[in-house]
């Protein structure tokens, strides 16, 4: 049947562009809540403790870079009616091989990391109760049951509550330490103090920059946005997501600068650094503020856990479906019906189980040396892989001409690709070879 003006290139009914409205916001909140983990907040705190407000400009640039990257992922889904993995597959078999290895190794170690991170604040709040391993297993099982039995709509509402808690707590703590407004604005002037290059690159590329950025397009489809008429809505949603992320980064820089910089308090790297900060807050402001902070710490960690449990399982389900299909097509276009089916599919649930049960072994064992190396290398390569493949896809015949990259998008994606390549090299160099 010939295509008419009533249908789009993807075969869906054409419709007038939706007006961007706050009432539609959703997938962006999910990606912001998932992408900002406890380790990211600690890295930002350490940057603030070492350099004060000097690197505020890097946080702003990082926010803009990630807006561009997530917008590109969402635009691909809406403009083409195809999923991101479908696009990757069109670039050659190498993308399938990389993603298959990455998603298995990364999921195994990330599962243990996410469960431990969610358990840490609970152990700190209830120090007389069970230990870390017990709470890590409990949080993993709660995440499994929640994602297994709930579809996207409920998942989005819970993520909105968790990011609301995160937002209130982080901003409250930043206000409580009394920021230096003048120094904050002065920090918007690009300056690189001695020894700050790696911290600067980390601020620009690290916070909110994970595989969940690739999952954004899948959450867009799960929300019911399935063609280019939703483009304005998606762009507003995405900006809200990374402006929210930017607020988290700025707030944590303020806390690092005001609470830790002057007193030269050193934090443990990784998630445990937030336990150190909780002790500092208790000494300075009392146990009430410290406990409130630990609640925010839990919301940060647990939102990342269930976000990955849902988003990456959805990507894995799509990966399996596209892998089984003929190379020249054979699968449905992306959309809410496809996403809903994938959420009930066997691959979705198998990956959920993979994220939950095998990683529990790592709670008792030191992470094997070879696995740590493989995880570090694969993880370091993911963000350059995402940025550069999006640059390729959105400048080719695979994308309808009106939705291909303009010079601004090309510039931002090229900047992101270059930045993430530099970070990738640095991360690989720092691995315990």
XYZ file of C-alpha atoms in Angstrom:
433
model
C 0.000 0.000 0.000
C 1.449 3.349 -1.014
C 2.333 5.804 1.713
C -0.015 8.749 1.935
C 0.228 12.095 3.630
C -1.606 10.533 6.555
C 1.303 8.275 7.452
C 4.908 8.766 8.369
C 8.016 6.987 7.090
C 7.719 4.544 9.999
C 4.186 3.617 9.023
C 2.608 5.350 12.019
C -0.224 7.846 11.694
C 1.129 11.324 11.201
C 0.141 13.910 13.757
C 0.760 17.546 14.459
C 3.673 18.377 16.748
C 2.693 18.258 20.399
C 3.199 21.431 22.353
C 5.978 21.049 24.877
C 4.419 20.983 28.325
C 5.561 20.310 31.871
C 2.700 17.813 32.214
C 4.501 15.418 29.855
C 7.787 15.352 31.795
C 8.842 11.832 32.757
C 11.642 9.959 30.955
C 14.042 12.810 31.694
C 13.352 12.536 35.413
C 14.032 8.793 35.168
C 17.358 9.263 33.353
C 18.463 11.968 35.802
C 17.607 9.824 38.833
C 19.356 6.780 37.359
C 22.442 8.505 36.002
C 23.488 10.273 39.208
C 24.926 7.670 41.552
C 26.564 7.942 44.947
C 30.064 7.573 43.453
C 29.388 10.497 41.099
C 28.396 12.731 44.011
C 31.566 11.784 45.905
C 33.740 12.610 42.886
C 32.069 16.029 42.717
C 32.530 16.578 46.463
C 36.230 15.757 46.178
C 36.602 18.227 43.281
C 34.946 20.914 45.428
C 37.087 20.057 48.452
C 40.306 20.347 46.419
C 39.548 23.359 44.220
C 36.651 25.175 45.881
C 34.319 26.876 43.391
C 36.962 27.105 40.652
C 35.550 24.253 38.535
C 31.906 25.395 38.564
C 32.206 26.163 34.838
C 33.073 22.514 34.127
C 29.821 21.373 35.776
C 27.841 23.715 33.501
C 29.626 22.498 30.352
C 29.044 18.896 31.433
C 25.336 19.598 31.734
C 25.211 21.037 28.191
C 27.231 18.127 26.736
C 24.847 15.577 28.253
C 21.750 17.461 27.117
C 23.126 17.155 23.580
C 23.969 13.473 23.942
C 20.625 12.395 25.417
C 18.750 14.572 22.913
C 20.532 12.747 20.108
C 19.494 9.345 21.515
C 15.869 10.459 21.907
C 15.832 12.096 18.462
C 17.038 8.861 16.844
C 14.161 6.876 18.378
C 11.489 9.443 17.451
C 12.757 10.419 13.999
C 13.393 6.910 12.690
C 10.969 4.729 14.632
C 13.921 2.428 15.320
C 15.650 1.616 18.583
C 19.233 2.564 19.305
C 20.437 -1.020 19.133
C 18.691 -1.362 15.752
C 20.757 1.629 14.625
C 23.976 0.202 16.052
C 23.339 -3.072 14.263
C 23.105 -1.244 10.945
C 26.706 -0.046 11.461
C 28.093 -3.579 11.392
C 28.479 -6.770 13.406
C 31.235 -5.234 15.568
C 28.616 -3.244 17.515
C 26.741 -6.442 18.384
C 29.918 -8.158 19.582
C 30.926 -5.161 21.730
C 27.496 -4.706 23.282
C 27.037 -8.433 23.976
C 30.304 -8.652 25.932
C 29.771 -5.284 27.611
C 26.236 -5.896 28.854
C 27.142 -9.282 30.394
C 30.387 -8.252 32.167
C 29.172 -4.785 33.143
C 25.879 -6.114 34.533
C 27.650 -8.718 36.684
C 29.853 -6.204 38.504
C 27.392 -3.306 38.483
C 24.771 -5.466 40.209
C 27.029 -5.955 43.241
C 28.080 -2.285 43.216
C 24.496 -1.002 43.124
C 23.324 -3.311 45.903
C 26.267 -2.382 48.155
C 25.750 1.327 47.493
C 22.048 1.102 48.420
C 22.885 -0.859 51.588
C 25.538 1.554 52.919
C 23.168 4.330 54.115
C 20.778 1.770 55.636
C 23.628 0.257 57.679
C 24.661 3.768 58.776
C 21.078 4.617 59.816
C 20.522 1.312 61.644
C 23.970 0.509 62.963
C 22.637 -2.033 65.489
C 20.818 -4.032 62.793
C 22.000 -6.554 60.175
C 25.199 -5.920 58.227
C 25.998 -4.690 54.734
C 25.622 -8.021 52.924
C 22.132 -8.584 54.348
C 20.871 -5.138 53.299
C 22.604 -5.382 49.898
C 20.707 -8.609 49.159
C 17.427 -7.107 50.434
C 17.730 -3.999 48.231
C 18.612 -6.150 45.202
C 15.582 -8.380 45.761
C 13.273 -5.386 46.267
C 14.551 -3.895 42.995
C 14.007 -7.221 41.225
C 10.430 -7.653 42.486
C 9.515 -4.023 41.833
C 10.732 -3.993 38.211
C 9.451 -7.531 37.503
C 5.837 -6.738 38.442
C 5.498 -3.079 37.420
C 5.296 -1.444 34.023
C 6.839 1.888 33.070
C 4.087 4.184 34.453
C 4.498 3.001 38.053
C 8.287 2.883 37.686
C 8.311 6.533 36.547
C 6.204 7.670 39.531
C 8.522 5.965 42.030
C 11.590 7.451 40.323
C 9.986 10.897 40.514
C 9.527 10.496 44.279
C 13.136 9.337 44.721
C 14.583 12.210 42.699
C 12.369 14.604 44.663
C 13.946 13.317 47.889
C 17.429 13.578 46.357
C 16.766 17.126 45.179
C 15.389 18.396 48.493
C 18.187 16.831 50.560
C 21.089 17.878 48.327
C 19.838 21.458 47.935
C 19.047 21.678 51.677
C 22.581 20.621 52.599
C 24.050 23.086 50.079
C 21.965 25.934 51.545
C 22.807 24.843 55.099
C 26.555 25.208 54.532
C 25.919 28.816 53.303
C 27.394 29.104 49.799
C 29.622 31.987 48.786
C 27.528 33.464 45.964
C 30.326 35.675 44.662
C 32.788 32.798 44.460
C 30.132 30.659 42.756
C 29.720 33.165 39.935
C 33.485 33.645 39.715
C 33.756 29.878 39.229
C 31.856 30.184 35.933
C 34.989 31.702 34.384
C 36.986 28.856 32.786
C 40.162 28.379 34.804
C 42.375 25.292 35.218
C 44.279 25.292 38.527
C 47.405 23.129 38.754
C 46.514 19.463 39.014
C 42.845 19.992 38.122
C 42.714 18.653 34.555
C 41.483 15.156 35.417
C 38.937 16.498 37.916
C 37.719 18.927 35.259
C 37.305 16.187 32.664
C 35.556 14.026 35.251
C 33.096 16.797 36.121
C 32.276 17.396 32.462
C 32.006 13.751 31.526
C 31.255 11.806 34.662
C 28.100 12.776 36.524
C 25.036 11.354 34.816
C 27.121 9.922 31.983
C 26.404 6.199 31.916
C 24.644 3.539 29.866
C 21.377 5.065 31.103
C 21.863 7.838 28.544
C 21.454 5.164 25.877
C 18.377 3.873 27.729
C 16.724 7.305 27.445
C 15.284 6.576 24.004
C 13.748 3.340 25.312
C 12.058 5.199 28.176
C 10.811 7.787 25.660
C 9.082 4.969 23.755
C 7.782 3.408 26.979
C 6.190 6.761 27.846
C 4.161 6.527 24.623
C 6.223 8.931 22.530
C 6.723 7.081 19.270
C 7.220 9.502 16.381
C 8.606 12.917 15.498
C 5.466 14.751 16.636
C 6.847 14.314 20.174
C 10.196 15.928 19.385
C 9.537 19.249 21.171
C 8.202 17.433 24.223
C 11.249 15.159 24.328
C 13.624 18.105 24.102
C 11.946 19.909 27.020
C 11.952 16.685 29.030
C 15.647 16.137 28.321
C 16.605 19.681 29.300
C 14.751 19.342 32.591
C 16.661 16.092 33.235
C 20.121 17.537 32.837
C 19.376 20.903 34.413
C 18.275 18.853 37.444
C 21.536 16.919 37.201
C 23.380 20.229 36.965
C 21.731 21.392 40.203
C 22.975 18.221 41.937
C 26.516 18.829 40.694
C 26.539 22.497 41.693
C 25.059 21.699 45.118
C 27.701 19.034 45.779
C 30.489 21.358 44.614
C 29.190 23.934 47.112
C 29.185 21.364 49.919
C 32.714 20.273 48.979
C 33.940 23.850 48.766
C 32.321 25.166 51.948
C 32.330 22.135 54.236
C 35.480 20.283 53.194
C 37.802 22.708 51.358
C 38.547 25.026 54.297
C 38.920 22.239 56.852
C 40.863 19.975 54.433
C 38.676 16.972 55.248
C 39.555 14.000 53.048
C 36.793 11.698 51.796
C 37.088 8.043 50.922
C 36.676 7.621 47.148
C 33.590 5.801 45.895
C 30.258 5.380 47.633
C 31.769 5.183 51.137
C 32.781 8.832 50.848
C 29.168 9.788 51.537
C 29.370 7.994 54.886
C 32.372 10.219 55.682
C 30.343 13.271 54.697
C 27.463 12.120 56.923
C 29.861 12.111 59.901
C 31.101 15.603 59.017
C 27.498 16.863 58.788
C 26.684 15.302 62.158
C 29.645 17.040 63.802
C 28.729 20.376 62.212
C 24.907 20.410 62.170
C 23.731 17.558 64.411
C 22.304 14.079 63.931
C 19.048 15.282 62.332
C 20.831 16.745 59.295
C 23.129 13.706 59.083
C 20.173 11.285 59.061
C 18.328 13.369 56.478
C 21.448 13.250 54.317
C 21.628 9.447 54.651
C 18.000 9.243 53.461
C 19.012 11.296 50.418
C 22.038 9.023 49.932
C 19.708 6.001 49.897
C 17.357 7.681 47.385
C 20.356 8.422 45.143
C 21.662 4.865 45.245
C 18.364 3.006 45.077
C 17.059 5.125 42.188
C 20.193 4.159 40.236
C 19.616 0.503 41.118
C 16.016 0.256 39.924
C 16.758 2.565 36.969
C 19.433 0.196 35.692
C 17.349 -2.880 36.575
C 14.609 -1.476 34.291
C 16.433 0.481 31.579
C 19.328 -1.859 30.819
C 17.041 -4.914 30.980
C 14.890 -3.170 28.372
C 17.950 -2.591 26.201
C 18.968 -6.232 26.604
C 15.479 -7.411 25.593
C 15.699 -5.245 22.476
C 19.226 -6.535 21.794
C 18.005 -10.154 21.856
C 14.959 -9.361 19.709
C 16.969 -7.503 17.061
C 19.739 -10.109 17.120
C 17.244 -12.872 16.336
C 15.681 -10.883 13.490
C 17.039 -10.905 9.896
C 19.696 -8.265 9.253
C 17.449 -6.492 6.727
C 14.543 -6.036 9.143
C 11.872 -8.314 10.481
C 11.138 -6.547 13.767
C 8.501 -3.996 14.647
C 9.281 -0.301 14.766
C 9.997 1.114 18.204
C 6.972 2.264 20.135
C 4.997 1.839 23.366
C 3.404 -1.460 22.270
C 6.813 -2.973 21.480
C 8.290 -1.649 24.728
C 5.404 -3.017 26.794
C 5.851 -6.443 25.211
C 9.587 -6.344 25.861
C 8.977 -5.553 29.551
C 7.095 -8.864 29.818
C 9.561 -10.829 27.682
C 11.848 -13.653 28.758
C 15.112 -11.782 27.861
C 14.007 -8.790 29.990
C 13.454 -11.056 32.987
C 16.571 -13.127 32.389
C 18.706 -9.984 32.481
C 16.898 -8.814 35.615
C 17.893 -12.082 37.259
C 21.457 -11.694 35.937
C 21.723 -8.239 37.546
C 20.424 -9.562 40.866
C 21.603 -13.077 41.755
C 25.081 -13.806 40.262
C 26.499 -10.453 41.549
C 25.599 -11.486 45.119
C 28.640 -13.793 44.980
C 30.853 -10.684 44.741
C 29.505 -9.458 48.080
C 31.553 -12.236 49.722
C 34.536 -12.317 47.378
C 37.059 -9.700 46.363
C 36.339 -8.857 42.752
C 38.534 -11.109 40.571
C 41.451 -9.224 39.021
C 40.665 -10.161 35.424
C 37.007 -9.222 35.834
C 37.922 -5.812 37.243
C 40.152 -5.144 34.231
C 37.486 -6.277 31.739
C 34.799 -4.214 33.496
C 37.017 -1.127 33.562
C 37.996 -1.352 29.894
C 34.466 -2.077 28.609
C 32.959 0.644 30.799
C 35.533 3.223 29.728
C 34.791 2.563 26.060
C 30.993 2.822 26.344
C 30.548 6.622 26.388
C 32.902 7.215 23.403
C 31.065 4.376 21.638
C 27.691 6.047 22.318
C 28.783 9.556 21.290
C 30.571 8.547 18.105
C 27.931 6.073 16.883
C 25.195 8.676 17.407
C 27.294 11.135 15.387
C 27.500 8.515 12.627
C 23.811 7.528 12.689
C 22.431 11.076 12.777
C 24.495 12.256 9.799
C 23.655 9.348 7.512
C 20.798 8.149 5.303
C 19.512 6.177 8.290
C 17.947 9.371 9.688
C 15.258 11.355 7.779
C 16.873 14.480 6.360
C 14.920 17.013 8.440
C 16.042 15.339 11.690
C 19.720 14.926 10.899
C 22.314 16.804 12.910
C 22.870 20.502 12.435
C 26.199 22.151 13.132
C 25.411 22.667 16.822
C 24.526 19.005 17.368
C 27.559 17.860 15.398
C 29.812 20.164 17.386
C 28.443 18.993 20.746
C 28.564 15.292 19.839
C 32.104 15.669 18.482
C 33.105 17.463 21.710
C 31.464 14.694 23.756
C 33.213 12.016 21.695
C 36.624 13.671 22.113
C 36.077 14.222 25.830
C 35.009 10.640 26.437
C 37.930 9.270 24.419
C 40.346 11.226 26.664
C 38.513 9.987 29.783
C 38.558 6.448 28.368
C 42.345 6.530 27.917
C 42.791 7.891 31.438
C 40.475 5.297 32.998
C 42.262 2.457 31.210
C 45.663 3.814 32.340
C 44.474 3.914 35.973
C 43.305 0.284 35.997
C 45.315 -2.051 38.294
C 47.164 -3.771 35.459
